[in-house]
Amino acid sequence: MNKRVIISGVGGQGILLASDILSDVCLKAGFDVKKSEVHGMSQRGGNVVSHVVFGEKVYSPLISEGDADVILSFEKVEALRNIDFVKKDGVMIINDLEIYPLPVSCGLADYPKNPIGEIKEHLKNVIVINGQEEAEKLGNIKVMNVILLGVLASHLDIDKDAFIQTIREKVPQKTIDLNLKAFDVGYNYKG
Amino acid sequence: MKELLSGNEAVARGAYEGGLHFAVAYPGTPSTEILENISKYKEIRSQWAVNEKTSMEIGLGASFGGAKTLIAMKHVGLNVAADPFFSIGYIGARGAIVIVTADDPGMHSSQNEQDNRNYARSAKIPMFEPTDSQETKEFVKIALGISEEYDTPVIIRITTRICHSKSIVEFNDRKEFPIKGYEKNVRKNLILPAHARILHKKAEERLIKLREYSNNFKYNTIEYNDKKIGIITSGISYQYVKEAMPNASVLKIGFSWPLPDKLIREFADNVETLYVVEENDPFMETEIKAMGINIIGKDIIPITNELNPRIVKEAFKTVEPFAPLDIKEKAPIRPPALCPGCPHTSVFRAINKLKLIATGDIGCYTLGALPPLSAMDTCVDMGASIGNAFGIEISQPKSDARKIVAVIGDSTFYHSGITGLIDVIYNKGKITLIILDNSITAMTGHQDNPGTGKTLMGEDTVKMDLKKLVEGLGIKHVYEINSYELEGVEELIKRETNRDEPSVIIARNPCVLLPEIRKKPKDKYRVDPDKCTGCQLCVKLGCPAISFDKSTKKASISEQYCVGCTLCVQSCKFDAINKIEGSL
Ligand SMILES: Cc1ncc(C[n+]2csc(CCOP(=O)(O)OP(=O)(O)O)c2C)c(N)n1
């Protein structure tokens, strides 16, 4: 069976880089893989979504409503926005972070009080992690994405070594150890 | 070697392997990365043109000279290039001509979802529609071959989900071809009516041969399965069909103009009920119905928006209609916005305050139309702001005439603003044109343009002097202003819109996302809550770094996002916004 993963968040958060790493990992692990995303308007602070599908033979790069096995959202409201895409028995991994959209920051709309609570009412498997806090503990806020990727990795049937090898190739030489440590924090996270 | 490539990267790889000599384009989502990736291959000369029409003409010229040429554009770009495009349909191709059109079903970043397959039919030009990156690469190579073999330009039609999806591609080596060289041939290259009558006949004859080619094309394939349902499909829709209807028989069309008539009849004869699944227009459906074949298409497949596997399943009633959860309605919209410190901001704040009629154009600055700036009345197509403003001026009764400005970006002005401005001067218009010069083509991801002094391949070149250019057209009142002077910008716009002559304001500062600007150390600012009166003047700038707390009635600035442009400092009447000392 193919696995379908959605990564969502806000422009500038590194969503596309994370999904690039994931799809490279899938390729390394010997799967057929496709990934789909939209460039353009979305990058000016709009929401960003990337789809990754892998398995023996993948046709559609695009994931339909109700078909995602795992959603990793880098931001809370973006998790809520994409709730329709996750399967009933699927997993949602949510970074406990609020980024206000412009209509909220200029007082034209409200940020929902408890998006995670709302999601939990509809979905059994919700994992919440405070990525910034975990990254700060490692002394570098920039590794938040790798921590989140680690959490995602622990919910996919892919050899962990494929992740480690890809991270080694993708990050600057000096930061390899830090990034591998960050990945482990996510991988071993029990939310 | 195997790699994950996007459709756009695959076009570039195919061009490289197929021995391309020259590539030209004007950027436009979702096509932009095609040229950006071709430019990495030093064997191919590649360049940005000022618009799609000049791209097409330069490309044709290169083909006259015997070079294998690729011209890429987004779907609406082909409207701009339509004039030479139709001529090329008659002239043909001495050096190969591959025209890539990147359509945008779903309008992820476009103003319409026109289906450019219709252009292939009306211009009598053959067309390929790949279903993934591997096919995209192969089809570009094949297209380079048949273009010269059949003496025809060839269209590769891809869509956002091909352009921006990655799938696995196998690499091959490049084949080198010599450039054939120029040869005078007026009967072919000079399309007077007398020549064109003959060329039109040839074009029709060529299509008959190409229909045979299509019938034998190895990527037009029948995959028989359960024969109760037979589905004809092409492009990305093929992938949706295979996922949604794994048991159906499928005729995959990789070469969709001219359509493979024999193959379609064979398939129709062998299945019980025939369907066509295609995004947007009933392009194949209309043709197949005209062949006298019963086929179901748009009766069950939506004509608007892009498709996905679920829509296909619902159309064939293999699943219940999807019931969306209403909790997602609680997620506030997250529209794209001008960046913190965007140099376009001050102009829109002034337009809003002065209550001007503002005709707009296409670029990052179109975001000035969104609240709270709400400073744009129209957006039609690239370059339209100037003609639109002039037309409004003409139609306004003198008695209650409101002041009008046209707002355009630098790249858009070079693309197609200059001609509109000549119209204004020639016909005694009085509008004020504001050129937002951020020294880059920002919206599509920072491409160089004639104002940047760099070419696509990274060479230094002449840097257009915008002020001299505009003065040269005959505009007497041309003013350059630092766009971070909030009051100065407003005063200048006020003065010039009151003038009884046409004028041009060039509002300048580089895009804040440019790497050299990003790298600079920046002051950070914060709101002093004791001094903040909650007047929200700063909030009206629409800066994503500024937020307003409704309960405390105080504004605040996100230190993370602030780039120190000081527009909010200048807007505050209470000195409540101050530099964070040592923040540099
Ligand atoms: C005919 C056509 N070609 C290309 C595009 C894609 N496109 C949209 S905006 C834009 C460039 C805008 O650049 P500029 O005018 O400099 O404004 P900026 O985004 O830098 O503010 C392009 C190329 C389009 N919409 N229409």
PDB file of C-alpha atoms in Angstrom, chain A residues 4 10 20 23-24 27 31-41 44-47 59-62 64-67 75 77-78 80-81 83-84 99-110 112 118 122, chain B residues 4 29 33 108-109 161 164-168 236 239-240 242-243 307-310 313 322 324-325 327-328 330-337 339 364 367 371-372 442-443 513 539 542-544 546-548 550 561:
ATOM      1  CA  ARG A   4       0.492   9.489   1.658  1.00  0.00           C
ATOM      2  CA  VAL A  10       3.343  28.960   6.406  1.00  0.00           C
ATOM      3  CA  ASP A  20      12.376  17.464  -0.466  1.00  0.00           C
ATOM      4  CA  SER A  23      11.083  12.367  -0.881  1.00  0.00           C
ATOM      5  CA  ASP A  24      14.833  11.861  -1.250  1.00  0.00           C
ATOM      6  CA  LEU A  27      13.926   7.263  -3.150  1.00  0.00           C
ATOM      7  CA  PHE A  31      10.356   3.263  -3.137  1.00  0.00           C
ATOM      8  CA  ASP A  32       8.604   4.816  -6.072  1.00  0.00           C
ATOM      9  CA  VAL A  33       7.874   8.369  -4.955  1.00  0.00           C
ATOM     10  CA  LYS A  34       6.093  11.477  -6.153  1.00  0.00           C
ATOM     11  CA  LYS A  35       5.778  14.870  -4.571  1.00  0.00           C
ATOM     12  CA  SER A  36       3.586  17.801  -5.419  1.00  0.00           C
ATOM     13  CA  GLU A  37       3.388  21.388  -4.312  1.00  0.00           C
ATOM     14  CA  VAL A  38       2.493  24.816  -5.551  1.00  0.00           C
ATOM     15  CA  HIS A  39       4.965  27.663  -5.966  1.00  0.00           C
ATOM     16  CA  GLY A  40       4.138  31.294  -6.506  1.00  0.00           C
ATOM     17  CA  MET A  41       1.666  33.368  -4.535  1.00  0.00           C
ATOM     18  CA  ARG A  44       4.459  35.633   0.272  1.00  0.00           C
ATOM     19  CA  GLY A  45       3.354  34.629   3.754  1.00  0.00           C
ATOM     20  CA  GLY A  46       0.486  32.494   2.496  1.00  0.00           C
ATOM     21  CA  ASN A  47      -0.104  28.881   3.476  1.00  0.00           C
ATOM     22  CA  TYR A  59       0.294   7.267  -9.805  1.00  0.00           C
ATOM     23  CA  SER A  60      -1.202  10.516  -8.491  1.00  0.00           C
ATOM     24  CA  PRO A  61       1.246  12.949  -6.884  1.00  0.00           C
ATOM     25  CA  LEU A  62      -1.750  14.748  -5.462  1.00  0.00           C
ATOM     26  CA  SER A  64      -7.270  13.831  -2.111  1.00  0.00           C
ATOM     27  CA  GLU A  65      -9.462  14.577   0.890  1.00  0.00           C
ATOM     28  CA  GLY A  66      -9.587  11.714   3.347  1.00  0.00           C
ATOM     29  CA  ASP A  67      -6.541   9.978   1.877  1.00  0.00           C
ATOM     30  CA  GLU A  75       1.686  25.568  12.472  1.00  0.00           C
ATOM     31  CA  VAL A  77      -4.125  26.788  12.184  1.00  0.00           C
ATOM     32  CA  GLU A  78      -2.630  25.122   9.127  1.00  0.00           C
ATOM     33  CA  LEU A  80      -6.919  22.776  11.204  1.00  0.00           C
ATOM     34  CA  ARG A  81      -7.160  23.991   7.621  1.00  0.00           C
ATOM     35  CA  ILE A  83      -8.017  18.373   8.650  1.00  0.00           C
ATOM     36  CA  ASP A  84     -10.177  17.081   5.780  1.00  0.00           C
ATOM     37  CA  ILE A  99       1.781  32.380  13.344  1.00  0.00           C
ATOM     38  CA  TYR A 100      -0.846  35.053  12.869  1.00  0.00           C
ATOM     39  CA  PRO A 101      -2.157  35.548   9.352  1.00  0.00           C
ATOM     40  CA  LEU A 102      -2.378  39.225   8.349  1.00  0.00           C
ATOM     41  CA  PRO A 103      -6.173  39.494   8.845  1.00  0.00           C
ATOM     42  CA  VAL A 104      -5.608  38.374  12.455  1.00  0.00           C
ATOM     43  CA  SER A 105      -2.682  40.684  13.145  1.00  0.00           C
ATOM     44  CA  CYS A 106      -4.574  43.698  11.868  1.00  0.00           C
ATOM     45  CA  GLY A 107      -7.634  42.794  13.873  1.00  0.00           C
ATOM     46  CA  LEU A 108      -9.924  41.768  10.995  1.00  0.00           C
ATOM     47  CA  ALA A 109     -10.201  38.122  12.078  1.00  0.00           C
ATOM     48  CA  ASP A 110      -9.599  35.992  15.165  1.00  0.00           C
ATOM     49  CA  PRO A 112      -9.067  30.247  17.009  1.00  0.00           C
ATOM     50  CA  GLU A 118     -10.923  20.967  18.008  1.00  0.00           C
ATOM     51  CA  HIS A 122     -12.360  14.481  15.433  1.00  0.00           C
TER      52      HIS A 122
ATOM     53  CA  LEU B   4      13.665  13.010  -8.545  1.00  0.00           C
ATOM     54  CA  THR B  29       4.375  30.539 -12.734  1.00  0.00           C
ATOM     55  CA  GLU B  33      11.989  27.039 -13.385  1.00  0.00           C
ATOM     56  CA  HIS B 108      -2.912  28.476  -8.181  1.00  0.00           C
ATOM     57  CA  SER B 109      -1.151  31.586  -9.418  1.00  0.00           C
ATOM     58  CA  ARG B 161       0.757  19.443 -11.287  1.00  0.00           C
ATOM     59  CA  HIS B 164       5.690  21.302  -9.768  1.00  0.00           C
ATOM     60  CA  SER B 165       5.429  17.595  -9.043  1.00  0.00           C
ATOM     61  CA  LYS B 166       8.549  15.534  -8.693  1.00  0.00           C
ATOM     62  CA  SER B 167       8.874  11.985  -9.926  1.00  0.00           C
ATOM     63  CA  ILE B 168      11.717   9.655 -10.806  1.00  0.00           C
ATOM     64  CA  ILE B 236      -1.871  14.532 -15.173  1.00  0.00           C
ATOM     65  CA  GLN B 239      -2.477   9.575 -13.001  1.00  0.00           C
ATOM     66  CA  TYR B 240      -5.760  10.428 -11.288  1.00  0.00           C
ATOM     67  CA  LYS B 242      -5.115   5.125 -12.727  1.00  0.00           C
ATOM     68  CA  GLU B 243      -5.397   5.735  -9.008  1.00  0.00           C
ATOM     69  CA  LEU B 307      -9.091  17.382 -10.806  1.00  0.00           C
ATOM     70  CA  ASN B 308      -7.782  14.902  -8.245  1.00  0.00           C
ATOM     71  CA  PRO B 309      -8.322  11.170  -7.685  1.00  0.00           C
ATOM     72  CA  ARG B 310     -11.275  11.785  -5.384  1.00  0.00           C
ATOM     73  CA  LYS B 313     -13.976   8.517  -7.998  1.00  0.00           C
ATOM     74  CA  PHE B 322     -17.009  13.786   0.535  1.00  0.00           C
ATOM     75  CA  PRO B 324     -16.068  18.090   4.810  1.00  0.00           C
ATOM     76  CA  LEU B 325     -15.717  18.886   8.528  1.00  0.00           C
ATOM     77  CA  ILE B 327     -14.293  22.941  12.073  1.00  0.00           C
ATOM     78  CA  LYS B 328     -11.806  23.921   9.402  1.00  0.00           C
ATOM     79  CA  LYS B 330     -12.506  28.263  12.057  1.00  0.00           C
ATOM     80  CA  ALA B 331      -9.104  28.612  10.440  1.00  0.00           C
ATOM     81  CA  PRO B 332      -8.748  32.265   9.440  1.00  0.00           C
ATOM     82  CA  ILE B 333      -7.687  32.764   5.843  1.00  0.00           C
ATOM     83  CA  ARG B 334      -4.000  33.264   5.278  1.00  0.00           C
ATOM     84  CA  PRO B 335      -3.750  35.351   2.140  1.00  0.00           C
ATOM     85  CA  PRO B 336      -0.292  36.119   0.810  1.00  0.00           C
ATOM     86  CA  ALA B 337       0.780  39.632   1.775  1.00  0.00           C
ATOM     87  CA  CYS B 339       6.454  41.299   3.066  1.00  0.00           C
ATOM     88  CA  CYS B 364       3.784  41.200  -5.936  1.00  0.00           C
ATOM     89  CA  LEU B 367      -1.219  42.308  -3.063  1.00  0.00           C
ATOM     90  CA  PRO B 371      -6.978  44.913   3.180  1.00  0.00           C
ATOM     91  CA  PRO B 372      -5.910  46.906   5.025  1.00  0.00           C
ATOM     92  CA  ALA B 442       9.917  39.521  -7.582  1.00  0.00           C
ATOM     93  CA  MET B 443       6.586  37.724  -7.857  1.00  0.00           C
ATOM     94  CA  LEU B 513      13.902  39.294  -0.156  1.00  0.00           C
ATOM     95  CA  VAL B 539      -1.562  48.732  11.470  1.00  0.00           C
ATOM     96  CA  GLY B 542      -0.554  46.117   6.387  1.00  0.00           C
ATOM     97  CA  CYS B 543       2.881  45.053   7.618  1.00  0.00           C
ATOM     98  CA  PRO B 544       2.827  41.372   8.659  1.00  0.00           C
ATOM     99  CA  ILE B 546       2.785  44.503  13.177  1.00  0.00           C
ATOM    100  CA  SER B 547      -0.155  43.154  15.135  1.00  0.00           C
ATOM    101  CA  PHE B 548      -2.884  44.756  17.142  1.00  0.00           C
ATOM    102  CA  LYS B 550      -7.946  44.074  20.535  1.00  0.00           C
ATOM    103  CA  TYR B 561       9.940  39.716  11.250  1.00  0.00           C
TER     104      TYR B 561
END
